[in-house]
Structures are given as C-alpha cells and as structure tokens.
Amino acid sequence: MDKAGLSPVLYLPHGGGPLPLLGDPAHQEMINCLEHVVRLFEKPAAIVVISAHWEEEKPTMTSGQQPPLIYDYYGFPKASYEISYPVKGEPALAQQICDLFKHANIEAELVGQRGFDHGLFVPLKIMYPDADIPCVQLSLLKSLDPLQHIRMGKALADLRRQNVLVIGSGFSFHNLKAFFSPSNHESRNFNESFEQWLMDTCANAELDEQERARRLVQWEEAPGARYCHPREEHLLPLHVCYGMAQSPTREIFRLEIMGRRTSCYLW
C-alpha cells in the first residue's frame, strides 16, 4: 500500500499472446518491467484483473473456485497450450465486486464457469510465478464506451482500501498489422506521439481530474490514436484503472515490445 494506505492499481501490457512466456527476446523489456514492478509494493492478498480479451454487455466477474486457463491465441507452438498457472479463484471477492457495482447502480453479473484468459495468466506468471494469490477476472463492456469504463473504476475504488492489487491488462499500443510490418517514419511518429500524449494525460500533476478524465474519454482526438488503437479494447483497461485512482500516476515505465513503444502505469 502507498503512504495513504491505498493498494496499487496497475495498467500493464501483456504482450503478444504467449510469447512473453516462451523466451521471446522482443518481450524482454516487458518481462524485466513486470519483475521489477512487483518489488514496489507488498504482496497482495488477492488480485483483480481487467482483461482486454473479455467483453460482455455488463461488467462480469469470474466466481469459480478454480477457473481453468483459456488459451485464447492461435498458431503458436504446442508448448503455448500446455502453460500451467493453477491459481485459485476468489468467489467472495467476486461477490463483493458485484455488490460494489450494484451500489453504484451498475448492473453486473457473476459467472462460475469461465476461465482465466491470457490477459491474466501471462503477466501474472511473470509477476507471481508461484500462483499463490487468488484472482478474479473482470470483463470490459462490449460498448467500448470510455466514460462507462471510468465509471466502472469509480465503483471499485473501495477495493484500494483492502490489500487487493487491481491490474488493467491491455497494451498502450495495439495495432496488430503494424507489429508485423516494417517500421517507418510515419508509424514511429504515430506511436511515439500517442505514447507521449498518454503519459502526459496520466502523469501531469498540473491537470485537474476533470480535464484528465475529459482527455481519456476523448482519447480519439490524441495524435496517432486510431493508428495505435484501430479498436480500443487494449486501451480501455487503463480507463478502469484511472477511474479507481482519479489521480496522476505514481510511476510510468517506458518500454519497447516487438519494436513498438509502449508503457506501464502505476497508481
């Protein structure tokens, strides 16, 4: 917890499918970052992960005791589908989250059968390889409405007064075509301009929170926005994180993954 007694909130990149767990050198900076960041706060009693790879009509939480892993990627080596991360669920925490949404007049749902996708198990296997911290996974909204995702975060703010780590698992740059195309001046400029805008938006202490929220809601106005996010599902976990914190980020970690600039944000 920080000096105010609040648990951390973290927006991080989870990389390209299972590649961070397969020794891919293009993910080494991400691995180094995640191994470092866990040393900045105490070990949590539970973890909540908002994954870019799960969308529902309403906020939906896993409530199973031992959710299986969902290998939601295709065309990777056989070892990618044999990854083990036998972490337990936390049904009581899932119910608490559902109740927090209800208190904020947000309809929510529990699902007992859904497993944990790679937005959860890839980063957590790096951060907490012993798989000894129970987890709940939380969906995004199919609407992809940035304001509604900030509202989701606001509803969950009380979790910060418990020893619960909340992770928004996405990617601050997520243009799949660009990852597999040669980099050029225009693409680098779009990438770096959006990264700079996002860092300034999240970290600038001179912005009041109304302006910070306005920028995040109107993120499409940022330079290079739609190049970096042709579809915004990998950005929106950040909006949930910001909604929980409603403050400038405490720390930003700049890194490169697969030849593209990206960043990790800690509140």
PDB file of N, CA and C in Angstrom, residues 152-205:
ATOM      1  N   MET A 152     -16.937   2.395 -14.181  1.00  0.00           N
ATOM      2  CA  MET A 152     -16.676   1.091 -13.558  1.00  0.00           C
ATOM      3  C   MET A 152     -15.571   1.211 -12.516  1.00  0.00           C
ATOM      4  N   GLY A 153     -14.492   1.886 -12.882  1.00  0.00           N
ATOM      5  CA  GLY A 153     -13.379   2.047 -11.954  1.00  0.00           C
ATOM      6  C   GLY A 153     -13.778   2.809 -10.703  1.00  0.00           C
ATOM      7  N   LYS A 154     -14.550   3.862 -10.872  1.00  0.00           N
ATOM      8  CA  LYS A 154     -15.004   4.639  -9.712  1.00  0.00           C
ATOM      9  C   LYS A 154     -15.798   3.761  -8.747  1.00  0.00           C
ATOM     10  N   ALA A 155     -16.602   2.870  -9.299  1.00  0.00           N
ATOM     11  CA  ALA A 155     -17.412   1.986  -8.452  1.00  0.00           C
ATOM     12  C   ALA A 155     -16.552   1.047  -7.620  1.00  0.00           C
ATOM     13  N   LEU A 156     -15.350   0.754  -8.110  1.00  0.00           N
ATOM     14  CA  LEU A 156     -14.478  -0.212  -7.434  1.00  0.00           C
ATOM     15  C   LEU A 156     -13.433   0.444  -6.543  1.00  0.00           C
ATOM     16  N   ALA A 157     -13.488   1.751  -6.383  1.00  0.00           N
ATOM     17  CA  ALA A 157     -12.427   2.468  -5.674  1.00  0.00           C
ATOM     18  C   ALA A 157     -12.204   1.950  -4.255  1.00  0.00           C
ATOM     19  N   ASP A 158     -13.251   1.464  -3.599  1.00  0.00           N
ATOM     20  CA  ASP A 158     -13.092   0.986  -2.218  1.00  0.00           C
ATOM     21  C   ASP A 158     -12.179  -0.233  -2.122  1.00  0.00           C
ATOM     22  N   LEU A 159     -11.963  -0.935  -3.220  1.00  0.00           N
ATOM     23  CA  LEU A 159     -11.039  -2.077  -3.183  1.00  0.00           C
ATOM     24  C   LEU A 159      -9.628  -1.640  -2.817  1.00  0.00           C
ATOM     25  N   ARG A 160      -9.309  -0.385  -3.073  1.00  0.00           N
ATOM     26  CA  ARG A 160      -7.957   0.096  -2.770  1.00  0.00           C
ATOM     27  C   ARG A 160      -7.701   0.177  -1.267  1.00  0.00           C
ATOM     28  N   ARG A 161      -8.746   0.106  -0.478  1.00  0.00           N
ATOM     29  CA  ARG A 161      -8.577   0.146   0.979  1.00  0.00           C
ATOM     30  C   ARG A 161      -8.380  -1.254   1.547  1.00  0.00           C
ATOM     31  N   GLN A 162      -8.349  -2.236   0.671  1.00  0.00           N
ATOM     32  CA  GLN A 162      -8.017  -3.604   1.048  1.00  0.00           C
ATOM     33  C   GLN A 162      -6.672  -3.939   0.406  1.00  0.00           C
ATOM     34  N   ASN A 163      -6.123  -5.043   0.781  1.00  0.00           N
ATOM     35  CA  ASN A 163      -4.847  -5.450   0.183  1.00  0.00           C
ATOM     36  C   ASN A 163      -5.114  -6.230  -1.103  1.00  0.00           C
ATOM     37  N   VAL A 164      -5.741  -5.527  -2.060  1.00  0.00           N
ATOM     38  CA  VAL A 164      -6.108  -6.110  -3.349  1.00  0.00           C
ATOM     39  C   VAL A 164      -5.388  -5.339  -4.449  1.00  0.00           C
ATOM     40  N   LEU A 165      -4.625  -6.037  -5.255  1.00  0.00           N
ATOM     41  CA  LEU A 165      -3.973  -5.441  -6.416  1.00  0.00           C
ATOM     42  C   LEU A 165      -4.937  -5.495  -7.596  1.00  0.00           C
ATOM     43  N   VAL A 166      -5.187  -4.344  -8.206  1.00  0.00           N
ATOM     44  CA  VAL A 166      -6.039  -4.284  -9.395  1.00  0.00           C
ATOM     45  C   VAL A 166      -5.158  -4.010 -10.605  1.00  0.00           C
ATOM     46  N   ILE A 167      -5.294  -4.851 -11.617  1.00  0.00           N
ATOM     47  CA  ILE A 167      -4.480  -4.763 -12.830  1.00  0.00           C
ATOM     48  C   ILE A 167      -5.386  -4.574 -14.037  1.00  0.00           C
ATOM     49  N   GLY A 168      -5.104  -3.552 -14.813  1.00  0.00           N
ATOM     50  CA  GLY A 168      -5.701  -3.397 -16.132  1.00  0.00           C
ATOM     51  C   GLY A 168      -4.741  -3.995 -17.140  1.00  0.00           C
ATOM     52  N   SER A 169      -5.106  -5.104 -17.738  1.00  0.00           N
ATOM     53  CA  SER A 169      -4.213  -5.849 -18.625  1.00  0.00           C
ATOM     54  C   SER A 169      -4.584  -5.573 -20.078  1.00  0.00           C
ATOM     55  N   GLY A 170      -3.732  -4.792 -20.752  1.00  0.00           N
ATOM     56  CA  GLY A 170      -4.005  -4.425 -22.131  1.00  0.00           C
ATOM     57  C   GLY A 170      -2.719  -4.209 -22.896  1.00  0.00           C
ATOM     58  N   PHE A 171      -2.612  -3.017 -23.517  1.00  0.00           N
ATOM     59  CA  PHE A 171      -1.427  -2.685 -24.311  1.00  0.00           C
ATOM     60  C   PHE A 171      -1.622  -1.238 -24.758  1.00  0.00           C
ATOM     61  N   SER A 172      -0.696  -0.351 -24.441  1.00  0.00           N
ATOM     62  CA  SER A 172      -0.882   1.049 -24.836  1.00  0.00           C
ATOM     63  C   SER A 172      -0.650   1.263 -26.327  1.00  0.00           C
ATOM     64  N   PHE A 173      -0.095   0.272 -27.018  1.00  0.00           N
ATOM     65  CA  PHE A 173      -0.034   0.252 -28.486  1.00  0.00           C
ATOM     66  C   PHE A 173      -0.564  -1.100 -28.935  1.00  0.00           C
ATOM     67  N   HIS A 174      -1.614  -1.092 -29.768  1.00  0.00           N
ATOM     68  CA  HIS A 174      -2.164  -2.392 -30.174  1.00  0.00           C
ATOM     69  C   HIS A 174      -2.699  -2.323 -31.599  1.00  0.00           C
ATOM     70  N   ASN A 175      -1.769  -2.254 -32.537  1.00  0.00           N
ATOM     71  CA  ASN A 175      -2.090  -2.325 -33.956  1.00  0.00           C
ATOM     72  C   ASN A 175      -1.411  -3.586 -34.481  1.00  0.00           C
ATOM     73  N   LEU A 176      -2.174  -4.662 -34.603  1.00  0.00           N
ATOM     74  CA  LEU A 176      -1.588  -5.959 -34.950  1.00  0.00           C
ATOM     75  C   LEU A 176      -0.908  -5.935 -36.313  1.00  0.00           C
ATOM     76  N   LYS A 177      -1.504  -5.242 -37.266  1.00  0.00           N
ATOM     77  CA  LYS A 177      -0.889  -5.150 -38.589  1.00  0.00           C
ATOM     78  C   LYS A 177       0.478  -4.480 -38.494  1.00  0.00           C
ATOM     79  N   ALA A 178       0.565  -3.434 -37.676  1.00  0.00           N
ATOM     80  CA  ALA A 178       1.831  -2.704 -37.540  1.00  0.00           C
ATOM     81  C   ALA A 178       2.915  -3.565 -36.906  1.00  0.00           C
ATOM     82  N   PHE A 179       2.532  -4.431 -35.973  1.00  0.00           N
ATOM     83  CA  PHE A 179       3.525  -5.295 -35.329  1.00  0.00           C
ATOM     84  C   PHE A 179       4.263  -6.166 -36.349  1.00  0.00           C
ATOM     85  N   PHE A 180       3.574  -6.507 -37.421  1.00  0.00           N
ATOM     86  CA  PHE A 180       4.154  -7.425 -38.402  1.00  0.00           C
ATOM     87  C   PHE A 180       4.500  -6.723 -39.717  1.00  0.00           C
ATOM     88  N   SER A 181       4.623  -5.389 -39.655  1.00  0.00           N
ATOM     89  CA  SER A 181       5.024  -4.595 -40.814  1.00  0.00           C
ATOM     90  C   SER A 181       6.305  -3.848 -40.486  1.00  0.00           C
ATOM     91  N   PRO A 182       7.115  -3.536 -41.486  1.00  0.00           N
ATOM     92  CA  PRO A 182       8.334  -2.763 -41.219  1.00  0.00           C
ATOM     93  C   PRO A 182       7.999  -1.393 -40.636  1.00  0.00           C
ATOM     94  N   SER A 183       8.786  -0.968 -39.675  1.00  0.00           N
ATOM     95  CA  SER A 183       8.597   0.352 -39.084  1.00  0.00           C
ATOM     96  C   SER A 183       9.102   1.415 -40.053  1.00  0.00           C
ATOM     97  N   ASN A 184       8.383   2.528 -40.150  1.00  0.00           N
ATOM     98  CA  ASN A 184       8.842   3.655 -40.955  1.00  0.00           C
ATOM     99  C   ASN A 184       8.645   4.940 -40.162  1.00  0.00           C
ATOM    100  N   HIS A 185       9.048   6.059 -40.742  1.00  0.00           N
ATOM    101  CA  HIS A 185       8.994   7.329 -40.008  1.00  0.00           C
ATOM    102  C   HIS A 185       7.575   7.654 -39.562  1.00  0.00           C
ATOM    103  N   GLU A 186       6.596   7.457 -40.441  1.00  0.00           N
ATOM    104  CA  GLU A 186       5.221   7.801 -40.096  1.00  0.00           C
ATOM    105  C   GLU A 186       4.705   6.930 -38.955  1.00  0.00           C
ATOM    106  N   SER A 187       4.941   5.629 -39.025  1.00  0.00           N
ATOM    107  CA  SER A 187       4.442   4.739 -37.977  1.00  0.00           C
ATOM    108  C   SER A 187       5.123   5.027 -36.648  1.00  0.00           C
ATOM    109  N   ARG A 188       6.428   5.287 -36.673  1.00  0.00           N
ATOM    110  CA  ARG A 188       7.131   5.626 -35.428  1.00  0.00           C
ATOM    111  C   ARG A 188       6.593   6.920 -34.838  1.00  0.00           C
ATOM    112  N   ASN A 189       6.302   7.885 -35.705  1.00  0.00           N
ATOM    113  CA  ASN A 189       5.784   9.163 -35.227  1.00  0.00           C
ATOM    114  C   ASN A 189       4.413   8.995 -34.581  1.00  0.00           C
ATOM    115  N   PHE A 190       3.528   8.218 -35.216  1.00  0.00           N
ATOM    116  CA  PHE A 190       2.213   7.956 -34.618  1.00  0.00           C
ATOM    117  C   PHE A 190       2.368   7.286 -33.255  1.00  0.00           C
ATOM    118  N   ASN A 191       3.190   6.271 -33.201  1.00  0.00           N
ATOM    119  CA  ASN A 191       3.425   5.508 -31.973  1.00  0.00           C
ATOM    120  C   ASN A 191       3.960   6.413 -30.864  1.00  0.00           C
ATOM    121  N   GLU A 192       5.013   7.145 -31.156  1.00  0.00           N
ATOM    122  CA  GLU A 192       5.658   7.974 -30.132  1.00  0.00           C
ATOM    123  C   GLU A 192       4.792   9.159 -29.731  1.00  0.00           C
ATOM    124  N   SER A 193       4.047   9.731 -30.677  1.00  0.00           N
ATOM    125  CA  SER A 193       3.176  10.867 -30.348  1.00  0.00           C
ATOM    126  C   SER A 193       2.045  10.441 -29.426  1.00  0.00           C
ATOM    127  N   PHE A 194       1.448   9.283 -29.715  1.00  0.00           N
ATOM    128  CA  PHE A 194       0.368   8.815 -28.842  1.00  0.00           C
ATOM    129  C   PHE A 194       0.903   8.450 -27.465  1.00  0.00           C
ATOM    130  N   GLU A 195       2.053   7.803 -27.415  1.00  0.00           N
ATOM    131  CA  GLU A 195       2.649   7.460 -26.123  1.00  0.00           C
ATOM    132  C   GLU A 195       2.900   8.714 -25.291  1.00  0.00           C
ATOM    133  N   GLN A 196       3.429   9.750 -25.926  1.00  0.00           N
ATOM    134  CA  GLN A 196       3.701  10.986 -25.194  1.00  0.00           C
ATOM    135  C   GLN A 196       2.416  11.619 -24.689  1.00  0.00           C
ATOM    136  N   TRP A 197       1.382  11.603 -25.527  1.00  0.00           N
ATOM    137  CA  TRP A 197       0.088  12.146 -25.109  1.00  0.00           C
ATOM    138  C   TRP A 197      -0.466  11.357 -23.925  1.00  0.00           C
ATOM    139  N   LEU A 198      -0.380  10.043 -23.989  1.00  0.00           N
ATOM    140  CA  LEU A 198      -0.940   9.218 -22.923  1.00  0.00           C
ATOM    141  C   LEU A 198      -0.177   9.423 -21.619  1.00  0.00           C
ATOM    142  N   MET A 199       1.135   9.497 -21.703  1.00  0.00           N
ATOM    143  CA  MET A 199       1.928   9.720 -20.495  1.00  0.00           C
ATOM    144  C   MET A 199       1.625  11.077 -19.881  1.00  0.00           C
ATOM    145  N   ASP A 200       1.512  12.101 -20.720  1.00  0.00           N
ATOM    146  CA  ASP A 200       1.192  13.433 -20.206  1.00  0.00           C
ATOM    147  C   ASP A 200      -0.200  13.458 -19.592  1.00  0.00           C
ATOM    148  N   THR A 201      -1.141  12.808 -20.248  1.00  0.00           N
ATOM    149  CA  THR A 201      -2.510  12.771 -19.731  1.00  0.00           C
ATOM    150  C   THR A 201      -2.575  12.085 -18.372  1.00  0.00           C
ATOM    151  N   CYS A 202      -1.864  10.995 -18.222  1.00  0.00           N
ATOM    152  CA  CYS A 202      -1.958  10.211 -16.989  1.00  0.00           C
ATOM    153  C   CYS A 202      -1.079  10.736 -15.863  1.00  0.00           C
ATOM    154  N   ALA A 203       0.019  11.408 -16.191  1.00  0.00           N
ATOM    155  CA  ALA A 203       1.002  11.758 -15.159  1.00  0.00           C
ATOM    156  C   ALA A 203       1.075  13.237 -14.823  1.00  0.00           C
ATOM    157  N   ASN A 204       0.570  14.103 -15.673  1.00  0.00           N
ATOM    158  CA  ASN A 204       0.720  15.546 -15.469  1.00  0.00           C
ATOM    159  C   ASN A 204      -0.057  16.006 -14.242  1.00  0.00           C
ATOM    160  N   ALA A 205       0.664  16.367 -13.197  1.00  0.00           N
ATOM    161  CA  ALA A 205       0.030  16.782 -11.941  1.00  0.00           C
ATOM    162  C   ALA A 205      -0.647  18.137 -12.053  1.00  0.00           C
TER     163      ALA A 205
END
